[in-house]
CSV table of C-alpha atoms in Angstrom, one decimal:
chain,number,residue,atom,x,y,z
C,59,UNK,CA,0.0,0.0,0.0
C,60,UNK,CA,2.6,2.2,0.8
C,61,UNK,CA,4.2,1.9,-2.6
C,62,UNK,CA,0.7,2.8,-4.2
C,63,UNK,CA,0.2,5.9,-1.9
C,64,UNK,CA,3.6,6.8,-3.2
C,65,UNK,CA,3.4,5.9,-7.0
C,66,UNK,CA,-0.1,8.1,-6.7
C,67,UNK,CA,1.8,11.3,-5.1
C,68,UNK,CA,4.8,10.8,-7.4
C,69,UNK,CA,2.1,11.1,-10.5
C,70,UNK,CA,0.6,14.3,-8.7
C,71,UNK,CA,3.9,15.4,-8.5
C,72,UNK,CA,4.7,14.7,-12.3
C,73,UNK,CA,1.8,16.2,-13.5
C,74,UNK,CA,1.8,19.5,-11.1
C,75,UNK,CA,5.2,20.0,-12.8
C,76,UNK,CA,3.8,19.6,-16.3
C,77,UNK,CA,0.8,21.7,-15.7
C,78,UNK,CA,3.8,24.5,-14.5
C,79,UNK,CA,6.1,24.0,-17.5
C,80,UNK,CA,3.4,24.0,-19.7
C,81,UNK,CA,2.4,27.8,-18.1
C,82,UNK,CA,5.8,28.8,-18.4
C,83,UNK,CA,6.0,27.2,-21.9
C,84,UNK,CA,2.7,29.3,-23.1
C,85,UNK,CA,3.8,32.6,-21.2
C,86,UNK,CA,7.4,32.1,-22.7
C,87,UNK,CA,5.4,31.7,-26.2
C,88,UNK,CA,3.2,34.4,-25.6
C,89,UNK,CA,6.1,36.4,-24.8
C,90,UNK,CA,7.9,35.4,-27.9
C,91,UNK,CA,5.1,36.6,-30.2
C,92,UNK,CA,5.0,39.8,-28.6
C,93,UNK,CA,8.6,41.0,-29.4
C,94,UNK,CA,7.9,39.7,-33.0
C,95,UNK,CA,5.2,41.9,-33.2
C,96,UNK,CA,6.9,45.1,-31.6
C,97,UNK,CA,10.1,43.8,-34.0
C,98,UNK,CA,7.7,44.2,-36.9
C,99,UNK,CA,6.3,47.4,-35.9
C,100,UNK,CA,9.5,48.6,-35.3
C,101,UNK,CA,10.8,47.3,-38.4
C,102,UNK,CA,7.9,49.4,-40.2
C,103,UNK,CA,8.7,52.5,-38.3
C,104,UNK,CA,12.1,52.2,-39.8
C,105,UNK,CA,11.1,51.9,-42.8
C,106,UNK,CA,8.7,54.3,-43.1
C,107,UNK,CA,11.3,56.8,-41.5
C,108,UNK,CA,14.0,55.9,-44.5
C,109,UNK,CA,11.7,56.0,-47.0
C,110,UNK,CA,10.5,59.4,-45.7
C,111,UNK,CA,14.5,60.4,-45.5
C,112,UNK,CA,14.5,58.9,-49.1
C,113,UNK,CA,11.9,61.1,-50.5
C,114,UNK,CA,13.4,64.3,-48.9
C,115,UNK,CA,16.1,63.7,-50.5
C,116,UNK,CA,14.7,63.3,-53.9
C,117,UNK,CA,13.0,66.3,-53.3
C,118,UNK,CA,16.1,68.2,-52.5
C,119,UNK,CA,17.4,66.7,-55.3
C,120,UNK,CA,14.7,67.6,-57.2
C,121,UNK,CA,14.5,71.4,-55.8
C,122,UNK,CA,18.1,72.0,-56.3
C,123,UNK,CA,17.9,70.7,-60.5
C,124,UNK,CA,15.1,73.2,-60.7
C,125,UNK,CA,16.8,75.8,-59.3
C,126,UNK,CA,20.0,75.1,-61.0
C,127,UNK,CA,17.5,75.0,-64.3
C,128,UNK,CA,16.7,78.3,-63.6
C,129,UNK,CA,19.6,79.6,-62.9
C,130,UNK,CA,20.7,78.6,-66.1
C,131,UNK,CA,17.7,79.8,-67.9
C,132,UNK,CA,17.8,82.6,-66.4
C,133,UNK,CA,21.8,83.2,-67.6
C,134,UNK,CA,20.4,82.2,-71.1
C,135,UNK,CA,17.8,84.8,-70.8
C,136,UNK,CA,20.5,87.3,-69.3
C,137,UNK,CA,22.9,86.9,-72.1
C,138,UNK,CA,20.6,87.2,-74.3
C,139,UNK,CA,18.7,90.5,-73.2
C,140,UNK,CA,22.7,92.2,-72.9
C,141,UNK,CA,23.2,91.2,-76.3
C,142,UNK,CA,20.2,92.8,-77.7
C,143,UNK,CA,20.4,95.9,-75.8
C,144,UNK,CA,24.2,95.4,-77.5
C,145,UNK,CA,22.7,95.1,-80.5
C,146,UNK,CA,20.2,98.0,-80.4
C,147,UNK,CA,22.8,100.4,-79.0
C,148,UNK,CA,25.1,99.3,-82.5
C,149,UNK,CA,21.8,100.0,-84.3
C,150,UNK,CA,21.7,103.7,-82.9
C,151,UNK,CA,25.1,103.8,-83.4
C,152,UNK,CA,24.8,103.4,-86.8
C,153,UNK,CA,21.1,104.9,-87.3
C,154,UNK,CA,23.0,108.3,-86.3
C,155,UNK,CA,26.1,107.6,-88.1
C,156,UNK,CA,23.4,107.9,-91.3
C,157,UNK,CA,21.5,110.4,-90.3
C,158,UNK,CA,25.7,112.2,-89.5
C,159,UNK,CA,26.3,111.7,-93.4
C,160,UNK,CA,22.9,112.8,-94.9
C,161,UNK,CA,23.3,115.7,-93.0
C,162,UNK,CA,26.5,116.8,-94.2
């Protein structure tokens, strides 16, 4: 009898432990899952922030060929407007060099 009353609390035993383990085996799994989710969020938060830093930059990119487009445009334009006005004052210059000769 005594070795049944002791087979029986040895079970008890055994199976006490596996109902703890298997707690600490869920918890532990639980826990698990919830640093893969914060990993993935956090993985998304990063790259949403490089893909914002990615579009700034092609903005900036973007902002300084416009600029640099309009500077040159805007160099094109200049050299052109200087050269007409060059090209009027040459056209006085000669208008009154005429008007100089028919005069005299």
């Amino acid at each position: 009898m005594k070795m049944a009353t002791f087979t029986r609390q040895m079970m008890d035993k055994v199976s006490s432990l596996e109902t703890k383990y298997e707690r600490e085996i869920t918890a532990l799994q639980q826990k698990l899952e919830d640093q893969e989710e914060r990993h993935a969020i956090e993985l998304k938060t990063l790259k949403k922030e490089d893909l914002h830093h990615q579009i700034e930059t092609i903005q900036n990119i973007t902002e300084k060929e416009v600029l640099l487009q309009l500077d040159g445009r805007m160099e094109v334009y200049t050299a052109a407007h200087n050269n007409c006005n060059k090209e009027q004052e040459d056209m006085r210059q000669k208008l009154t060099s005429l008007e100089r000769r028919t005069e005299a």
